[in-house]
Structures are given as structure tokens and as C-alpha cells.
Amino acid sequence: MSNATGPVDLTNCDREPIHQLGSVQPFGFLLAVSSDWIVTRASANLAEFLGITHSEAAGRPVSSIIVPEALHALRNKLATLRGPDTVERIFGIALTSDPQRFDVAVHVSHGQVIIEGERCNEGQSSAPSLSIRSMMSRLDQTETLEAFFREGARQARALTGFDRVMVYRFDDSGSGEVVAEAARPGIGSFLGLHYPASDIPVQARALYLRNLFRIIADINATPVPILPELDEHGRPLDLSMSVLRSVSPIHIEYLANMGVGASLSISIVVDGKLWGLFACHHYSERLPSAESRSTAELFGQMFASRLESRERRLALDYETKARRIADRLLTSVADNASLLDDPTWLIDALADAIPADGIGVWINGRLAIAGLGPDEKSFAALIRHLNRNAAGRVYAVDRLAETYPDIEIDDAVAGMLAIPISRSPRDYVVLFRQEIVRTVRWAGDPHKPVEYGPNGPRLTPRKSFEAWSELVRGRSLPFTEAERRVAETIRVTLIEVVLRLTDEASMARQLANERQELLIAELNHRVRNILGLIGGLIRQSQSSAISLPDYVRQLEGRVQSLSRAHDQITRDHWAPASLRQLLLAEAAAYLGKNAERIRMTGEDVLLEPQAFSTTALVFHELVTNSAKYGSLSGSGFVDLGWLRDEEGNLNIGWRERNGPPVTEPKRQGFGSTIIRRSIPYDLGGKAEIRYIKEGLEADFSIPARYVETVSSADEHPVSAPVETAAGKVVASDKEPLAGLNVLLVENNLIIAMDGEDILRRLGAEVATAPSVADAMEFLAGQSFDLALLDVNLGDETSFAIADRLAANNVPFVFATGYGEGIAQAHSHSDAPILQKPYTIEGVTDILVRISLPAKL
């Protein structure tokens, strides 16, 4: 669309391939890399950043363009991507031997790795990430949604420094409204403006839902092409998740007509849907640092989470209040059935239940109307239509004249909610709402901005408002789902009285079913998928030889345990959270009122988020196993105690008693693996499991660095937990390692377990070590035919293990993200290199380069 020659107008928008514009903004560069790390495309400005032209880079390995340390960091970031629509960032990294540092973003698009970089402006102050806690606190202190929106706009402007920040909300039709604004003085106001859905076309909304952040640094900047423009299949590069993606010419004109020089948007996603945007405008070019933008993106996500909680709480409060009104109505009518023959009384009783501009009641052919509504003749005609079409259910429309064109209804009446309150002949309570345009006020100077673009004035906020006004003419504010549920409650309440008076016994079961359906609907809620470890849990849970229903139940329990832990640590913005609350939550989840069967002793302590999530998984598995097979499956109990030792480590003891006799299982499932290995692997702690006849015993030690006392919890800043995703394992029927013993050295538990799976599927017996010391202990006690060594083990490397293996003539492979030259500086330059992440194809391919001993 960037080379379109036809006229630019709002009808073009929905057809424009904005994710395939074939160019990027000039403040950074882009590299597209194949799965084997060969450059396939590059932006034309590559030489300005890396000193090599795009044509020289094409077809070359990435390792020949950027330094090994940077390549290793990129590979590691790539391994942590949590899905197809995620982007990972690295700040202040050197890509070449030049001292210039870069901020880099990496994601995957259709099998290609997309690397985008921009110069790191070290002199520019980064966003105040440590103040996110106080920013959230200020949001939480606001009393109304309007104040919440205003505070969000103020905070977003403080983070980004843009001249104007708007909170922009979409309605069900896609039209938008500016519900809050923070702007520098003297530039007018857009507060209260409405825009048609065409201002943000369909494909742009889809991108906003996938890519939560969008920066346009300078609308006058010349886009930099990505070359070659098309691949061998004639396809342009998909830039949906790109940080640098260039800008649609239609959008450029729209911004130019407002005098905007730079813009920034942060998606507000609530309940999985695009609720709205933080729309930021600057009247000259502006490019906040990458760190500042990342902080702003985090703020937007936390704002959306708070908004979702508020909206649910407000909906619950509203429904509770309306239900009280319905209960009072029920009590009144039950005491005096003649009230149902009084339409005026019903109007007064229901006036506060559901917001409306008018209300009409039809009972036994008599009617009453209060406030805005049709005349009596039109109301009677409307009731006849409802008797033909509504079929005894709550019925709502927001375009009344369009729905019933043969009924003469005042133009001011645009919406209707009809509540049937009896059996045939049907009686009704009908709520009316006015046309929405009549409720809109122009907030701000309607003469600003007045600049017109080359295609006329239509692409301006003022003209968009006029277009929106035409679009919504004859339409009311829709009745929400919460309002419809309240209407259903009122319907059930009134029908309950009528049926009780006429045929109480025969209809009691029907009413009970209706009320049960309402209760089920109210209790239904979404389980939020919140942790990047879910992928690993799915793969590892699936490896157990269990039925599909049992697999689903196991996986669901583990996800819910992680969700409970996540809720606790996010309740105070990723601060350390209470161990006792964690244990109580797990006990309550499985034992309910019998949670006291887990007898807890110990002064409460706080666990850092990383330790909290790991501990939650461990104790979820302990409680689950005990409830299925151990002391909690019968009448037994568990003694659970904890104490900090002199070094500050947290020692936890689990003792099951009075349960069925315990024997050590012949097979260790994924749950048992989590119990035995999670705390040692992920936290560097200790775990010991003993299967004694009296009951399972377990002792754990969590290092002091993850533990805080309750009184000092607020004195330490907290970092968010690291989320990882292991590589995908592809099935293979061959077993080239059958009969061989293999040592796997890997310091990340989930990645290690994927590596174990691959090696075992190739036929090997596997021993896994997370550190040099553990590997040396294995080598002292048994012999191996092959070793797979992760070079980087955190604060140490595996070269000492390689020396020992070489001395014993044991073949080994280095696993790394640094590239082929990693071992050149050491004494094992001829050792094969396996590029991470692990895949069954990669391991199989490397075996042809190794002289393995004969199979047993």
C-alpha cells in the first residue's frame, strides 16, 4: 500500500496490508535470519549501524556480522520466547567490536528470526521502572473509573514525555471515545471526542491485539526498504511484531492533519479483547529510549489488569445492588399481590435497577409510561410485536426504529430492553434509552486542529466526529451483559411471584432451574494463562503413561497451582509473598474444610517471586500425591514445619502420618521429578525424599537469598520471574544411542528435562547434572559412553568436565549459543558443537561426527 496511486480515504483502510509494507522506520535496522542463522534480508540502512551493507550481509552467517557474545545472548533470548506473538529485548549490548551499544528486539516470523536494533542512547534517562509500584498505588487509590482513566493518562504521559496522552475506549461496534486525556497546555483538548470504527481499520485492531506496543518516531521520516522486497516464493516479510515497522500513508496523513509529529500507542487488553488504547501524540519527532518504552508497555499491561479487576468488581457491585432491588420487589409483591396491577408502582420500584431514560409498563392491557418513551399508541403496537417475536425472554435492541420500521416512534427513542413479567397474555416492563448522539458534547475547541491534508479534511478528528455522528444516528447506548443479567433476575423474580400465586407447586421446579442457571452463570469465570512455564508443563506431563482424562486433570492442577502463586505475588506488584499463605492456598484447594489436616508450624516468611512459583509447584505435587495415595487420602495428617538456620536458609520438613503403608514407586513420574529436582535445580537448594513405611518424608532447603522476614519485605526491590520455553521435540523412530550411557550437563531444569527426553527417545540411559561438581561426582562413580555439555552453567563453564572426559577418552559434545568458535580458546577445538535449543534432529545430526562405542 506504500506505493498506492489511488486516492487515500477511510474506505482504503480495511484493505491495506499494514503488516507487509516492506520497510522500517530509519531509527533502527532490521535483519531477517533463517533457521540456520543465515541472513536472508536486511534493511537498506544496515551499514549506518553495523558497518556492512545489506547486500554484503545477505547470505552470510550472522556470526560473521555480530560478535559471539551478542549472538549467544540472542540465542538465549530466542529460547525464552513464550509463543508466536512475543518479542524479547536486550538493552545496551555491543553487536560489533565498535564500543557503540544497541538496544535489540528479537522475535520469530514464519520460521525466520527477526532481529531489530537501535542505538542505545546512554545519555537519555531510562523510564523510572522502580516507580511502577507507586504508579500502581496511585491508580488503586482512585475512587471512580473516570478518575482511574485520568490517572492512567497522567502516568503514561509522565513515562513517555509525549505532548498528549489519551485513554481511548472502543464500544461494541468498534467506534471509539476519548475517555481521559493528559496534555501540555495550549494544544486544545480531544477529551470526549468520538471516532468511527473506520479510523482504526480491522487489520490494525488485529495487530493491536497481537503487538501491544507501537512507536512512530517521526511521521516525516523516509521509510527504509527491506531488501530483497520479496522472498523466493514472492512473499513480503510479515512485520506484525516488528518494533520498527513503517507507517501506512493513510495513517501518516491522518496524523499530519492533526499536526502530530510522532505517536505511540499501548494496547489495553481486557478479558482477551481489545478494550482500547493509550494513544500518545507529540507535535514534533520523539523517540523515547527502548527501556522507557518497555516500561511504558509494562505499565499498560498492569493498567489493563487493574481495569479488568475494577470492571468485574463494579459489575458485581451493580448486580448485587440490583438484586437487592429485585428482592425488595419480591417481598413487596408477595405481601400484596395487587401491586402487580399497578404499573405506576412498578415504574417507581424499578427506576434504579437498570440505567434508562424512560420506562413503560404493560399489565393486563393497562399501561403507564414515565420519562422518555413512545406515545401510548406506539407503545401498544410495540407490545404486539414483542408478543409475536420475543418468546418470553429478555430482549434488547439499540436501533429501535431500524428494528421496527412500521412503528412510529419518536427519533429521540433509540434503545429498548423488554422484560416479560408473566405468561400469556404477556405483560412487560420496557426500558427506553435515548439516541446516543444527543448525549455527546464536544469537549475542547472544535476548530482545533483545522489542518487539511492533500486528500481533503475528512481525515481529521473533527471530520471523524462528524462521520461518527452520522454512523450512530438512531442508535442508543447498548444494554450491557450485566444489565441483561439484572433484567433476567427481575424477570425471574416477578414471574416467581405470579407463578406462586397461580400454580406454586407445579412451577417450583422450573423456577429452581432458572435460578440455578443464573447462579452457574455468575460463578463461571476464566482461568488466566499467566506463566511461560506452561509449555514445559504440557510436554513433561504428557510423557507419563496415563489416560487422557488423568493427563488433563494433572495438568489442570499444576496450572491452577501456578495461577494461585502468581495471584499472590502480583497482588503486591511482584513483591515477595507469604509462604504460609501459599501453603494454606494449596491445602484449601484440595482439602477444603479439612485443610487443618496439614498441621503447619513456623514463623511466616516471604519468598522472592522465582522461589515462590517453584515452591508452589513442589507443594502442589506433595499435596496432590498425598491426597491420592498418602496420609491425606484416608484419615491421616501431615506435619509441615519450617525454620531458618543460622545462615538464613529456609529448611522445610514434610511428614505424612497415619496413612496407608508407603513404598517407593518403581517409576518416577513428572510430579515426583518436580518434588525432587525443582528446588535444587531452579534455586540451588536441597531436596531429600524418603519413602518410609509410616509415611512419606521430605526435607527441603531454600537458599537465604530467596527468603525474607515479614517485617523487611517492603525494603527490597523485587524482580519479575524469568519465564522460559523449551524447544519443540520432534518424534523419531530410530535409536542410535540404544545401550549407551550418556551424561547430560545442563543448569536449567525444564531445558534439561527436554534434553533428557530427546536422548532417551534415541535409546540412551541418561544421567543429568546441573553443575561441574555434580558432573564430577557422576564421573567418579560410573562410566559413560558420551556426554552432552552446556558450555555456560551460570557462574561457571563445563570446560573442566571436558578435560576429565578427554582424559578418560569419553567423546563429548558442547551445547552452546556462542557458535562454532567457542572452544577455540581452549584445548578442545575439535569437539563437535551442538547449537541450542536442543532438538532431536540436531542431536541426531551431531552423532554422525562422533565415534561411539559399539552398542551392547
PDB file of N, CA and C in Angstrom, residues 164 166 177-181 183 187-195 437 439-449 461-462 465 468-469:
ATOM      1  N   ARG A 164       0.651  14.825  24.330  1.00  0.00           N
ATOM      2  CA  ARG A 164      -0.734  14.469  24.633  1.00  0.00           C
ATOM      3  C   ARG A 164      -0.838  12.959  24.783  1.00  0.00           C
ATOM      4  N   MET A 166      -3.902  10.087  25.504  1.00  0.00           N
ATOM      5  CA  MET A 166      -5.342   9.862  25.603  1.00  0.00           C
ATOM      6  C   MET A 166      -5.619   8.398  25.959  1.00  0.00           C
ATOM      7  N   GLU A 177     -14.035   6.375  21.799  1.00  0.00           N
ATOM      8  CA  GLU A 177     -14.251   7.612  22.538  1.00  0.00           C
ATOM      9  C   GLU A 177     -13.017   7.899  23.379  1.00  0.00           C
ATOM     10  N   VAL A 178     -12.594   9.164  23.427  1.00  0.00           N
ATOM     11  CA  VAL A 178     -11.515   9.580  24.309  1.00  0.00           C
ATOM     12  C   VAL A 178     -12.107   9.804  25.694  1.00  0.00           C
ATOM     13  N   VAL A 179     -11.799   8.893  26.641  1.00  0.00           N
ATOM     14  CA  VAL A 179     -12.411   8.958  27.973  1.00  0.00           C
ATOM     15  C   VAL A 179     -11.514   9.641  28.993  1.00  0.00           C
ATOM     16  N   ALA A 180     -10.254   9.886  28.647  1.00  0.00           N
ATOM     17  CA  ALA A 180      -9.352  10.608  29.547  1.00  0.00           C
ATOM     18  C   ALA A 180      -8.209  11.178  28.722  1.00  0.00           C
ATOM     19  N   GLU A 181      -7.606  12.240  29.248  1.00  0.00           N
ATOM     20  CA  GLU A 181      -6.554  12.915  28.494  1.00  0.00           C
ATOM     21  C   GLU A 181      -5.621  13.637  29.455  1.00  0.00           C
ATOM     22  N   ALA A 183      -2.445  16.433  28.752  1.00  0.00           N
ATOM     23  CA  ALA A 183      -1.790  17.149  27.659  1.00  0.00           C
ATOM     24  C   ALA A 183      -1.124  18.410  28.198  1.00  0.00           C
ATOM     25  N   ILE A 187      -2.697  23.252  23.654  1.00  0.00           N
ATOM     26  CA  ILE A 187      -2.836  22.471  22.420  1.00  0.00           C
ATOM     27  C   ILE A 187      -4.258  21.974  22.229  1.00  0.00           C
ATOM     28  N   GLY A 188      -5.211  22.513  22.971  1.00  0.00           N
ATOM     29  CA  GLY A 188      -6.597  22.077  22.814  1.00  0.00           C
ATOM     30  C   GLY A 188      -6.830  20.732  23.472  1.00  0.00           C
ATOM     31  N   SER A 189      -8.058  20.264  23.376  1.00  0.00           N
ATOM     32  CA  SER A 189      -8.424  19.011  24.037  1.00  0.00           C
ATOM     33  C   SER A 189      -9.222  18.131  23.097  1.00  0.00           C
ATOM     34  N   PHE A 190      -8.966  16.809  23.167  1.00  0.00           N
ATOM     35  CA  PHE A 190      -9.750  15.818  22.430  1.00  0.00           C
ATOM     36  C   PHE A 190     -10.672  15.054  23.372  1.00  0.00           C
ATOM     37  N   LEU A 191     -10.701  15.420  24.646  1.00  0.00           N
ATOM     38  CA  LEU A 191     -11.499  14.690  25.625  1.00  0.00           C
ATOM     39  C   LEU A 191     -12.965  14.659  25.207  1.00  0.00           C
ATOM     40  N   GLY A 192     -13.567  13.483  25.224  1.00  0.00           N
ATOM     41  CA  GLY A 192     -14.969  13.321  24.875  1.00  0.00           C
ATOM     42  C   GLY A 192     -15.234  13.133  23.397  1.00  0.00           C
ATOM     43  N   LEU A 193     -14.210  13.257  22.557  1.00  0.00           N
ATOM     44  CA  LEU A 193     -14.428  13.070  21.121  1.00  0.00           C
ATOM     45  C   LEU A 193     -14.750  11.612  20.817  1.00  0.00           C
ATOM     46  N   HIS A 194     -15.591  11.396  19.818  1.00  0.00           N
ATOM     47  CA  HIS A 194     -15.928  10.070  19.335  1.00  0.00           C
ATOM     48  C   HIS A 194     -15.396   9.917  17.914  1.00  0.00           C
ATOM     49  N   TYR A 195     -15.036   8.687  17.557  1.00  0.00           N
ATOM     50  CA  TYR A 195     -14.475   8.400  16.241  1.00  0.00           C
ATOM     51  C   TYR A 195     -15.151   7.170  15.663  1.00  0.00           C
ATOM     52  N   VAL A 437     -26.154  10.128  20.145  1.00  0.00           N
ATOM     53  CA  VAL A 437     -25.579  11.396  19.693  1.00  0.00           C
ATOM     54  C   VAL A 437     -26.094  12.552  20.548  1.00  0.00           C
ATOM     55  N   THR A 439     -26.439  12.630  23.610  1.00  0.00           N
ATOM     56  CA  THR A 439     -25.756  12.692  24.902  1.00  0.00           C
ATOM     57  C   THR A 439     -24.311  13.124  24.768  1.00  0.00           C
ATOM     58  N   VAL A 440     -23.824  13.315  23.529  1.00  0.00           N
ATOM     59  CA  VAL A 440     -22.412  13.641  23.317  1.00  0.00           C
ATOM     60  C   VAL A 440     -22.212  15.149  23.304  1.00  0.00           C
ATOM     61  N   ARG A 441     -21.215  15.600  24.033  1.00  0.00           N
ATOM     62  CA  ARG A 441     -20.852  17.011  23.994  1.00  0.00           C
ATOM     63  C   ARG A 441     -19.464  17.142  23.400  1.00  0.00           C
ATOM     64  N   TRP A 442     -19.260  18.199  22.620  1.00  0.00           N
ATOM     65  CA  TRP A 442     -17.941  18.459  22.048  1.00  0.00           C
ATOM     66  C   TRP A 442     -17.060  19.037  23.146  1.00  0.00           C
ATOM     67  N   ALA A 443     -16.041  18.269  23.546  1.00  0.00           N
ATOM     68  CA  ALA A 443     -15.158  18.708  24.630  1.00  0.00           C
ATOM     69  C   ALA A 443     -13.885  19.264  24.018  1.00  0.00           C
ATOM     70  N   GLY A 444     -13.651  20.541  24.144  1.00  0.00           N
ATOM     71  CA  GLY A 444     -12.484  21.164  23.538  1.00  0.00           C
ATOM     72  C   GLY A 444     -12.881  22.063  22.390  1.00  0.00           C
ATOM     73  N   ASP A 445     -11.920  22.716  21.812  1.00  0.00           N
ATOM     74  CA  ASP A 445     -12.151  23.672  20.737  1.00  0.00           C
ATOM     75  C   ASP A 445     -12.451  22.929  19.440  1.00  0.00           C
ATOM     76  N   PRO A 446     -13.656  23.021  18.884  1.00  0.00           N
ATOM     77  CA  PRO A 446     -13.967  22.296  17.644  1.00  0.00           C
ATOM     78  C   PRO A 446     -13.189  22.810  16.449  1.00  0.00           C
ATOM     79  N   HIS A 447     -12.484  23.920  16.588  1.00  0.00           N
ATOM     80  CA  HIS A 447     -11.703  24.464  15.477  1.00  0.00           C
ATOM     81  C   HIS A 447     -10.252  24.005  15.522  1.00  0.00           C
ATOM     82  N   LYS A 448      -9.897  23.193  16.510  1.00  0.00           N
ATOM     83  CA  LYS A 448      -8.538  22.655  16.580  1.00  0.00           C
ATOM     84  C   LYS A 448      -8.603  21.146  16.540  1.00  0.00           C
ATOM     85  N   PRO A 449      -7.773  20.497  15.741  1.00  0.00           N
ATOM     86  CA  PRO A 449      -6.945  21.099  14.701  1.00  0.00           C
ATOM     87  C   PRO A 449      -7.757  21.336  13.432  1.00  0.00           C
ATOM     88  N   PRO A 461      -9.756  14.737  13.284  1.00  0.00           N
ATOM     89  CA  PRO A 461     -10.662  14.371  14.389  1.00  0.00           C
ATOM     90  C   PRO A 461     -12.035  15.011  14.260  1.00  0.00           C
ATOM     91  N   ARG A 462     -12.094  16.289  13.847  1.00  0.00           N
ATOM     92  CA  ARG A 462     -13.390  16.952  13.748  1.00  0.00           C
ATOM     93  C   ARG A 462     -14.260  16.260  12.697  1.00  0.00           C
ATOM     94  N   PHE A 465     -15.374  12.889  13.874  1.00  0.00           N
ATOM     95  CA  PHE A 465     -16.512  13.006  14.799  1.00  0.00           C
ATOM     96  C   PHE A 465     -17.815  13.153  14.019  1.00  0.00           C
ATOM     97  N   TRP A 468     -18.660   9.863  12.618  1.00  0.00           N
ATOM     98  CA  TRP A 468     -19.192   9.000  13.672  1.00  0.00           C
ATOM     99  C   TRP A 468     -20.640   9.368  13.991  1.00  0.00           C
ATOM    100  N   SER A 469     -20.926  10.666  14.043  1.00  0.00           N
ATOM    101  CA  SER A 469     -22.290  11.106  14.346  1.00  0.00           C
ATOM    102  C   SER A 469     -23.272  10.574  13.328  1.00  0.00           C
TER     103      SER A 469
END
